[in-house]
mmCIF file with all atom_site columns, C-alpha atoms in Angstrom:
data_model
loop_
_atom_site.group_PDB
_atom_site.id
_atom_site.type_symbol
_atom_site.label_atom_id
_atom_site.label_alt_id
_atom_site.label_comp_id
_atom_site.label_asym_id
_atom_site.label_entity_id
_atom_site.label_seq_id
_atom_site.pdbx_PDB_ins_code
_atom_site.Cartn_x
_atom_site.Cartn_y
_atom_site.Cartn_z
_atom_site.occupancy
_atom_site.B_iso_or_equiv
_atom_site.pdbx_formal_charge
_atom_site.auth_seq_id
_atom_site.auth_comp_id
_atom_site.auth_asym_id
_atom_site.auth_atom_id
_atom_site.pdbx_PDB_model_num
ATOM 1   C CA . UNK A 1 1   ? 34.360 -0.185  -18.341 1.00 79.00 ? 1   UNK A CA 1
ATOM 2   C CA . UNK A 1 2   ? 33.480 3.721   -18.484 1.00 83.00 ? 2   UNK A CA 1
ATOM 3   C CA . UNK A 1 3   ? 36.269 4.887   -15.695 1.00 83.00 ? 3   UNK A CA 1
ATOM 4   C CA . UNK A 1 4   ? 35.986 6.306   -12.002 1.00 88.00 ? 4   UNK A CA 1
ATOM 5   C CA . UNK A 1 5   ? 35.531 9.573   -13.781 1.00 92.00 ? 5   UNK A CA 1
ATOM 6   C CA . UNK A 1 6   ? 32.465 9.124   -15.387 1.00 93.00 ? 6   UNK A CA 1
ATOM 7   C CA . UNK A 1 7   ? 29.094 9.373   -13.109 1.00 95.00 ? 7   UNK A CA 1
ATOM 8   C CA . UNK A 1 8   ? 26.586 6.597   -14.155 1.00 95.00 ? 8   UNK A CA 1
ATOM 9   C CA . UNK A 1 9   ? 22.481 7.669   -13.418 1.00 96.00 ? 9   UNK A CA 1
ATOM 10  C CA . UNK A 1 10  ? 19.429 5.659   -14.116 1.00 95.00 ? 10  UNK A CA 1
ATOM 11  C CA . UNK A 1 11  ? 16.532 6.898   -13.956 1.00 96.00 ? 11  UNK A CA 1
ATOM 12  C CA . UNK A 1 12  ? 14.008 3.416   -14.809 1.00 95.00 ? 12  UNK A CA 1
ATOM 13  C CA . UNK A 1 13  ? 10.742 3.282   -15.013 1.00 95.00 ? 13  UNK A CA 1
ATOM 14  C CA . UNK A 1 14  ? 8.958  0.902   -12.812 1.00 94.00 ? 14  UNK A CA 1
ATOM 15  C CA . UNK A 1 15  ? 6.115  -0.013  -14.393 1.00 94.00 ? 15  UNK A CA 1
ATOM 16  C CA . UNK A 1 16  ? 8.080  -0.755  -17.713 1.00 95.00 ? 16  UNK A CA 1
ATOM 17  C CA . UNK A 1 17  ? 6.673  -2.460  -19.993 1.00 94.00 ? 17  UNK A CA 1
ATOM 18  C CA . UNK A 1 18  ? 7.642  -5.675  -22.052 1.00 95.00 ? 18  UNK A CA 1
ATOM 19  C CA . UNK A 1 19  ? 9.313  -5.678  -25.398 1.00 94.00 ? 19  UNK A CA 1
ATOM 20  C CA . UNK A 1 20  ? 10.274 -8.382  -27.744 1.00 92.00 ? 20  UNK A CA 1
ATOM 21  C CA . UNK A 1 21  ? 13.611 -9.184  -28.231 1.00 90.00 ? 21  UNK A CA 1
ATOM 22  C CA . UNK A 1 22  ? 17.080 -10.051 -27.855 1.00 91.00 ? 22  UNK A CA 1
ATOM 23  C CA . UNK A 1 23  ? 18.456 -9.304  -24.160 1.00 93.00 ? 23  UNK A CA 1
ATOM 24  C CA . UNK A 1 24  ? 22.373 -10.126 -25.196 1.00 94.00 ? 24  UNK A CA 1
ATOM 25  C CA . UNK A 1 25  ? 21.446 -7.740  -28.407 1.00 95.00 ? 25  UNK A CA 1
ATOM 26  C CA . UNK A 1 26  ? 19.315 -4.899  -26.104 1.00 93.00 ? 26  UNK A CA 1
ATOM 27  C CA . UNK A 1 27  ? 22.445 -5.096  -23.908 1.00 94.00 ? 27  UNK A CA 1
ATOM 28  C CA . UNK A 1 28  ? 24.482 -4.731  -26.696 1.00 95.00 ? 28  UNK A CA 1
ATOM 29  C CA . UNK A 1 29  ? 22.718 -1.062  -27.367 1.00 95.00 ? 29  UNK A CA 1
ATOM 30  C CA . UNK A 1 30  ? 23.375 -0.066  -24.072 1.00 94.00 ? 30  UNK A CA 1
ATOM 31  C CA . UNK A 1 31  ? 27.400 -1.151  -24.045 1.00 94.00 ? 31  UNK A CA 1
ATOM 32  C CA . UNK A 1 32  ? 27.924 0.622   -27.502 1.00 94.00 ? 32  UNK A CA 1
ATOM 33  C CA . UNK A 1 33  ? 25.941 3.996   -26.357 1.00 95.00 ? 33  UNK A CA 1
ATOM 34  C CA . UNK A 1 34  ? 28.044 3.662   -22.776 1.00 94.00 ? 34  UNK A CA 1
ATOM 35  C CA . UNK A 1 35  ? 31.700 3.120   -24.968 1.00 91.00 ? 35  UNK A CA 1
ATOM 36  C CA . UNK A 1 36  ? 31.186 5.801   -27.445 1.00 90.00 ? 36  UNK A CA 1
ATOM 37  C CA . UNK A 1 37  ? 29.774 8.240   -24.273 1.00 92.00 ? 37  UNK A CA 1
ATOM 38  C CA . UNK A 1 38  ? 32.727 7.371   -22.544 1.00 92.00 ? 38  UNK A CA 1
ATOM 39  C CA . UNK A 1 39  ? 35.268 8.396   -25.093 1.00 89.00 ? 39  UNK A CA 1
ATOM 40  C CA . UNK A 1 40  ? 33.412 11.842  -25.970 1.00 90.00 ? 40  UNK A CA 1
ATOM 41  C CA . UNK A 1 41  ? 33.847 12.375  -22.056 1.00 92.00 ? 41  UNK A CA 1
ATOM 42  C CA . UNK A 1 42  ? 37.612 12.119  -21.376 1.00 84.00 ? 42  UNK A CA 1
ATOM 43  C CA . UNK A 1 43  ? 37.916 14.340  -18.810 1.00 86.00 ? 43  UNK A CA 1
ATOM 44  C CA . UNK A 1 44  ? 35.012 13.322  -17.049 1.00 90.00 ? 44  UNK A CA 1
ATOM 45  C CA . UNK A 1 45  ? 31.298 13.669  -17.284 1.00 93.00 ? 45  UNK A CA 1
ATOM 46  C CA . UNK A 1 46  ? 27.465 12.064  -16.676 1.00 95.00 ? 46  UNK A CA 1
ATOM 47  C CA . UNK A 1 47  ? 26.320 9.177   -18.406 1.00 96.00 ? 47  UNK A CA 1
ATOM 48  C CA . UNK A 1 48  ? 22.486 9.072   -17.758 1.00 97.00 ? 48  UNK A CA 1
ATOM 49  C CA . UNK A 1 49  ? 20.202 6.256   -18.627 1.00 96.00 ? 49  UNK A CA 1
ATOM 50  C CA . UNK A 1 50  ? 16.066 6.415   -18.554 1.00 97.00 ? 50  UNK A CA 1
ATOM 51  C CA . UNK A 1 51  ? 13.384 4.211   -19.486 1.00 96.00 ? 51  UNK A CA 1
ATOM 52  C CA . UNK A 1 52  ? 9.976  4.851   -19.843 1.00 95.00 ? 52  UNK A CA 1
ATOM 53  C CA . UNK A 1 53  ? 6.422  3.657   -21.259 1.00 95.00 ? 53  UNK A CA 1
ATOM 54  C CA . UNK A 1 54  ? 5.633  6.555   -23.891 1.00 92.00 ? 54  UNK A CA 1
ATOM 55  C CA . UNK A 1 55  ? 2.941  6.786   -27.021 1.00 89.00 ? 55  UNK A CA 1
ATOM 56  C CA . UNK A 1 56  ? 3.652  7.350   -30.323 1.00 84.00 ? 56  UNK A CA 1
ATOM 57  C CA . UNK A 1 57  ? 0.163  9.723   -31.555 1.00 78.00 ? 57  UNK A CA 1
ATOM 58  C CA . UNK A 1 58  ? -1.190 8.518   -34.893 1.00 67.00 ? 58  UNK A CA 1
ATOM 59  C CA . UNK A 1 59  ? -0.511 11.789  -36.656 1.00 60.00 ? 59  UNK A CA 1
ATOM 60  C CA . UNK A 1 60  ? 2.335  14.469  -36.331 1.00 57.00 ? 60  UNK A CA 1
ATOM 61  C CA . UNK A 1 61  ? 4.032  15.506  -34.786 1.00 58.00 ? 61  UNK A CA 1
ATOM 62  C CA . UNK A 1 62  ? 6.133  12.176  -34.077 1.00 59.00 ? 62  UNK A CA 1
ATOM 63  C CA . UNK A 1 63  ? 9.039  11.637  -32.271 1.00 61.00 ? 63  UNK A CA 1
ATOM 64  C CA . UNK A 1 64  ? 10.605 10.794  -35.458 1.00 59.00 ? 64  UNK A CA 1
ATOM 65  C CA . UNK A 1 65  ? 9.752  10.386  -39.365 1.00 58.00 ? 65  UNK A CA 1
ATOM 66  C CA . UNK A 1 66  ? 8.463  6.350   -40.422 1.00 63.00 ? 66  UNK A CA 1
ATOM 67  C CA . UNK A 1 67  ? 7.696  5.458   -37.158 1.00 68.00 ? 67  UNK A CA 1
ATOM 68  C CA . UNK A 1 68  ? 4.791  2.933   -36.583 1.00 73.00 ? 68  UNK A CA 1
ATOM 69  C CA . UNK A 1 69  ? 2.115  4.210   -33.645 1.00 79.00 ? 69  UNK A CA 1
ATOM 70  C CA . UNK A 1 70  ? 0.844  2.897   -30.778 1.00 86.00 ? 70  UNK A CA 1
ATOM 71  C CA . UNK A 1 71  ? 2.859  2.165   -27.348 1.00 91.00 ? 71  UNK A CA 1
ATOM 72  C CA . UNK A 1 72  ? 6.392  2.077   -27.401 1.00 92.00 ? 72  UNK A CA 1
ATOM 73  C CA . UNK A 1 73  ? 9.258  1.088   -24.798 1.00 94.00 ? 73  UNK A CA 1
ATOM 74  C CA . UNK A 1 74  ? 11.319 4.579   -24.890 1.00 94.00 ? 74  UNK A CA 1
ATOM 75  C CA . UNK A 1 75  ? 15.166 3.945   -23.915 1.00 95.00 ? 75  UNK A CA 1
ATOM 76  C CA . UNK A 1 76  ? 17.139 7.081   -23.468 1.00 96.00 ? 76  UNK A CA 1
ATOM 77  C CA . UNK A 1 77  ? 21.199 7.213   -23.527 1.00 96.00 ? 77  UNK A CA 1
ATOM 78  C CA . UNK A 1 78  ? 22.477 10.437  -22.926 1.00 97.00 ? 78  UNK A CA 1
ATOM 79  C CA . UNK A 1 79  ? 25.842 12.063  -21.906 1.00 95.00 ? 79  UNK A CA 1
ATOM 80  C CA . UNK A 1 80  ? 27.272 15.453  -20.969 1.00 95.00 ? 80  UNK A CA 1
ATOM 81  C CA . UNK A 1 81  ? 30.529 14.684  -23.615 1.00 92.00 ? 81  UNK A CA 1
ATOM 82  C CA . UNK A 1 82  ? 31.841 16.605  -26.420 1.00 90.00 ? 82  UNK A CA 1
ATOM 83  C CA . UNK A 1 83  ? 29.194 16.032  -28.496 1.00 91.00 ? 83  UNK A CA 1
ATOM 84  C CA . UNK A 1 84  ? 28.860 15.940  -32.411 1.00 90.00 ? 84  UNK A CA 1
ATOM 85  C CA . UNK A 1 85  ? 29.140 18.520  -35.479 1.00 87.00 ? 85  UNK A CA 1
ATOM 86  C CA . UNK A 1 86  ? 27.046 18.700  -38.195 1.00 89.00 ? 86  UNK A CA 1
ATOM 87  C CA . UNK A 1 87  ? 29.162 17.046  -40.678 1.00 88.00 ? 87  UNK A CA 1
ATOM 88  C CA . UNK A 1 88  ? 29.960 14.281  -38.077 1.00 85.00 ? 88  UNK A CA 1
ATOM 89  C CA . UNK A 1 89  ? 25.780 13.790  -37.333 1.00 87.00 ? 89  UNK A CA 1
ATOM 90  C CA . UNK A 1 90  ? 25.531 12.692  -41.230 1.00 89.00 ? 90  UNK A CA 1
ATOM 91  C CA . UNK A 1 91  ? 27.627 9.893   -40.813 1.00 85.00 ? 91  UNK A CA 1
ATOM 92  C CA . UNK A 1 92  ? 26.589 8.461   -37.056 1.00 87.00 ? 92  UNK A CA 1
ATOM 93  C CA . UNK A 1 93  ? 24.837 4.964   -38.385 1.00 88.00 ? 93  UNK A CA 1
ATOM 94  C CA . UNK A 1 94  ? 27.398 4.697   -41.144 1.00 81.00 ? 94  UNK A CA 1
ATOM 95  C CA . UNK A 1 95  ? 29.010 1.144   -40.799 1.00 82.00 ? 95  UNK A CA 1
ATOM 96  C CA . UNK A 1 96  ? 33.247 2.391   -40.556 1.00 75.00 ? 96  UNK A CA 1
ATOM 97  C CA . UNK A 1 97  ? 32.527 5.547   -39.830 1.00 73.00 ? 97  UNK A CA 1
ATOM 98  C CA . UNK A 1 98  ? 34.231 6.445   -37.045 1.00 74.00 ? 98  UNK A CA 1
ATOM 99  C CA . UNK A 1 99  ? 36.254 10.220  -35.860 1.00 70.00 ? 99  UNK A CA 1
ATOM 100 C CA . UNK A 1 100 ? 38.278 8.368   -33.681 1.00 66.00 ? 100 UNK A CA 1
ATOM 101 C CA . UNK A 1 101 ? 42.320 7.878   -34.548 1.00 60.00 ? 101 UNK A CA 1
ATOM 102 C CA . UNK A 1 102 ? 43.648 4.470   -36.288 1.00 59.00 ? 102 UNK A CA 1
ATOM 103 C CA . UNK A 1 103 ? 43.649 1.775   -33.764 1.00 58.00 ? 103 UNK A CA 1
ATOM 104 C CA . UNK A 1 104 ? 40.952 3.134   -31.173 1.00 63.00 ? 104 UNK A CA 1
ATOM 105 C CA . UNK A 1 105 ? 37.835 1.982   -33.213 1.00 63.00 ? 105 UNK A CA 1
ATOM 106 C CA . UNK A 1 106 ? 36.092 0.436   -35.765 1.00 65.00 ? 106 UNK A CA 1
ATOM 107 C CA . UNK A 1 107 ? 32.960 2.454   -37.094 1.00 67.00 ? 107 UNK A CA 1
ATOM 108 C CA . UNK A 1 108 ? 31.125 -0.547  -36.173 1.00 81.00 ? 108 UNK A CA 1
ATOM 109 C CA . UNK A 1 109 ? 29.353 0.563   -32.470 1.00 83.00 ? 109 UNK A CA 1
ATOM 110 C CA . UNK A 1 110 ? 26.474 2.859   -34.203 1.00 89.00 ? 110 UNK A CA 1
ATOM 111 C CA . UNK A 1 111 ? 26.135 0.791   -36.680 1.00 90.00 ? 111 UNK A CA 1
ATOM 112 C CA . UNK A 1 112 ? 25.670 -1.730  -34.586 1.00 92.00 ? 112 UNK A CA 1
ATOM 113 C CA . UNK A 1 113 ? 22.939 -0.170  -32.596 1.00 94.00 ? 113 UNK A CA 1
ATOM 114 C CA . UNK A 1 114 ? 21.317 0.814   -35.627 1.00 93.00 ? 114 UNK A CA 1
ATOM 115 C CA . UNK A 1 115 ? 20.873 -2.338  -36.972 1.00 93.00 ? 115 UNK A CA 1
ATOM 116 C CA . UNK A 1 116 ? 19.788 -3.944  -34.015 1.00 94.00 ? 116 UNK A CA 1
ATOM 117 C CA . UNK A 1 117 ? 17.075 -1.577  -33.462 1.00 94.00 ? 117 UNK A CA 1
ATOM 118 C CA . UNK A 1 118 ? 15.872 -1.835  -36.910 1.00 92.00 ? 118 UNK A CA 1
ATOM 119 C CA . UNK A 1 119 ? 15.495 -6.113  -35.908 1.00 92.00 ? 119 UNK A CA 1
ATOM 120 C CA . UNK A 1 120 ? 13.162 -4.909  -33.502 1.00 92.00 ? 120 UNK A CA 1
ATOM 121 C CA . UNK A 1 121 ? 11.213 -2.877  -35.500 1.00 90.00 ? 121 UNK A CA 1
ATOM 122 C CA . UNK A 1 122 ? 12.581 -0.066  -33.259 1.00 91.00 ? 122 UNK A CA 1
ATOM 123 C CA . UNK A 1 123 ? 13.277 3.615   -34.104 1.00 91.00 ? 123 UNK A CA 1
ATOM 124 C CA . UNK A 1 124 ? 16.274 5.424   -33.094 1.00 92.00 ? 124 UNK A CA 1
ATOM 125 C CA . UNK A 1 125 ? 17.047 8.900   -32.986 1.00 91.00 ? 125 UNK A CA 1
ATOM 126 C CA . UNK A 1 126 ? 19.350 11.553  -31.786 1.00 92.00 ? 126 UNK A CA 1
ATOM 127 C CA . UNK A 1 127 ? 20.308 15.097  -31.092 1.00 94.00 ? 127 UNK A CA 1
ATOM 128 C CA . UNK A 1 128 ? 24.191 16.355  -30.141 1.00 94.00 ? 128 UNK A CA 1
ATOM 129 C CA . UNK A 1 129 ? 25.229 19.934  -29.641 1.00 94.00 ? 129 UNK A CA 1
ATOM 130 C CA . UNK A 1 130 ? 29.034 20.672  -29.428 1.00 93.00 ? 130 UNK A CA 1
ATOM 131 C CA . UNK A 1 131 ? 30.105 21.242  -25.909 1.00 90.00 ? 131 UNK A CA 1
ATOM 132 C CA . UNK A 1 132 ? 27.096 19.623  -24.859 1.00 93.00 ? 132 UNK A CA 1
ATOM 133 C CA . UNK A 1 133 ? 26.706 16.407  -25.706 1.00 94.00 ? 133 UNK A CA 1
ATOM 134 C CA . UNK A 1 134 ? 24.413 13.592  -27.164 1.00 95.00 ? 134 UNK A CA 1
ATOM 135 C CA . UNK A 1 135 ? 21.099 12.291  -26.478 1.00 96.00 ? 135 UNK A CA 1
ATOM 136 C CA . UNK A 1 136 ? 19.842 8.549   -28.253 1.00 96.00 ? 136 UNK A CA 1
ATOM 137 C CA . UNK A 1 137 ? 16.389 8.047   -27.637 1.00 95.00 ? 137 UNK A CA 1
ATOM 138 C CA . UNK A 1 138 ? 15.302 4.185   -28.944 1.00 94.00 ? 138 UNK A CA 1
ATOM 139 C CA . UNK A 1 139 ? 11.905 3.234   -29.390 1.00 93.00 ? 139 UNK A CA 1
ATOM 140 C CA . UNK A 1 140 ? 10.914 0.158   -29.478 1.00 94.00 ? 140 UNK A CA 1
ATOM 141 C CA . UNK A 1 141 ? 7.186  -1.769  -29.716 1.00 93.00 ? 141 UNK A CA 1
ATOM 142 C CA . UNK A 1 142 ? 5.806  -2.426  -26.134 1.00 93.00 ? 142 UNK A CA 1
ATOM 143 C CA . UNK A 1 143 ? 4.066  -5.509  -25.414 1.00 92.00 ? 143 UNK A CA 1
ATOM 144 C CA . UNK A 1 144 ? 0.613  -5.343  -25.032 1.00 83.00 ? 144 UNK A CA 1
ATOM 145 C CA . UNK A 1 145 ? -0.685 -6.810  -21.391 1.00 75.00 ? 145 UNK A CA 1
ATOM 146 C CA . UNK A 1 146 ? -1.266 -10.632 -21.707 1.00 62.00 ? 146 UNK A CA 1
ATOM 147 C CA . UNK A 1 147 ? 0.972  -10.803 -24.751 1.00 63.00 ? 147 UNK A CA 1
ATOM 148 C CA . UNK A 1 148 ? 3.122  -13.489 -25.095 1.00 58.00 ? 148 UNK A CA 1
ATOM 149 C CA . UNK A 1 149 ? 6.986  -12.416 -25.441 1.00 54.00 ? 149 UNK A CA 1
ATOM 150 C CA . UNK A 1 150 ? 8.846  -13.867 -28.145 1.00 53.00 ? 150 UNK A CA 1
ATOM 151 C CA . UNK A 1 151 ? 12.494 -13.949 -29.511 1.00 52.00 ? 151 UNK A CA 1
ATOM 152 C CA . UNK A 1 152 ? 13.603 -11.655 -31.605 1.00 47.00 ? 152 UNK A CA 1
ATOM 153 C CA . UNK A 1 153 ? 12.192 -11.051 -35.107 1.00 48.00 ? 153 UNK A CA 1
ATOM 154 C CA . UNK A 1 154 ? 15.969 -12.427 -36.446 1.00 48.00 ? 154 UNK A CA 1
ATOM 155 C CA . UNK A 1 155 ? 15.711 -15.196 -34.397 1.00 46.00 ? 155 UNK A CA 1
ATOM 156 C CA . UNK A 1 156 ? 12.273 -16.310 -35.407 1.00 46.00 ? 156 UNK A CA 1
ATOM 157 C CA . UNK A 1 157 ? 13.440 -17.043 -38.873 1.00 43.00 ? 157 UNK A CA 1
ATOM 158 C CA . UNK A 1 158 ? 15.929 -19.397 -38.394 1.00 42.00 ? 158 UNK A CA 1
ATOM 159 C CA . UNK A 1 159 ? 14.849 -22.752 -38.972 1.00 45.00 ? 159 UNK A CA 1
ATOM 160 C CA . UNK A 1 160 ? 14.716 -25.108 -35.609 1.00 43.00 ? 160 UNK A CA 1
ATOM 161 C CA . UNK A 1 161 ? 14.074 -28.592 -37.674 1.00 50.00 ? 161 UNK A CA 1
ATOM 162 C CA . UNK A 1 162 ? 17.365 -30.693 -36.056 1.00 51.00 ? 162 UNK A CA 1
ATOM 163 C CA . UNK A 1 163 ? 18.765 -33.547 -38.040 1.00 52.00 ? 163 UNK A CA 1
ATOM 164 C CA . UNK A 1 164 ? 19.859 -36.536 -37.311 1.00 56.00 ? 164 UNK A CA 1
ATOM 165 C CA . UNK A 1 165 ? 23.959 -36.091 -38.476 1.00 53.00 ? 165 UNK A CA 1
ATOM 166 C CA . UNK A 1 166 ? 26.815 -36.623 -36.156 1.00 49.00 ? 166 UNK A CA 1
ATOM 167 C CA . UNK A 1 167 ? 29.454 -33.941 -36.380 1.00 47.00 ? 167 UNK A CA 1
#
């Protein structure tokens, strides 16, 4: 998917701990960050993923404005691409948004990963420099020890009463 030019690095915590959620939708963050990294590194480049077990403090400075405290899964996305101007970085979570040409993508990938997060009562955030590239750090709500995992928030609404029709 990301090309023989493109050097892949993980750098995972072992002691990671246990979120609640989606794995097809977690995944799904990870594919979208790994497409749009690949196409701001044409030529070539580093695509590095890290996890880690981090705390959010109770008063400032936070990693990022509205977030909830307490212990956090940290997911970080990062790639040595192109990277994004200012005008660009107002836009990123904007569903259609998109800098690429007509026919190469939708808008929808960072939107996407937005949303997602958000089901998971997860925080993203970012930083790009031109020439550099882009960082996404995701946080999202670790586990506590002896907790027991759930589905996702979105799943948990939907209703699981089964009928007795006959499609």
């Amino acid at each position: 998917l990301l090309g023989e030019n493109i050097v892949v690095r993980t750098v995972l915590a072992p002691d990671l701990g246990d979120v609640s959620g989606d794995p097809a939708q977690l995944a799904q963050i990870i594919m979208n960050l790994a497409i749009n990294a690949r196409d701001a590194m044409a030529p070539g480049g580093a695509l590095t993923i890290r996890t880690e077990n981090v705390e959010i403090p109770g008063q400032p400075p936070v990693p990022a404005a509205g977030m909830a405290s307490g212990p956090c899964v940290l997911m970080v996305v990062a790639d040595t691409g192109s990277g994004m101007d200012a005008e660009t970085q107002k836009h990123v979570f904007e569903p259609f948004f998109t800098t690429k040409g007509v026919g190469q993508g939708s808008g929808l990938g960072l939107a996407t990963v937005y949303g997602i997060v958000r089901q998971h009562s997860g925080h993203i955030a970012f930083e790009s420099h031109l020439g550099q590239g882009t960082t996404f750090r995701i946080y999202l709500p670790r586990l506590q020890p002896g907790t027991q995992k759930s589905e996702s928030p979105a799943a948990a609404t939907v209703d699981r009463t089964r009928g007795t029709e006959t499609l």
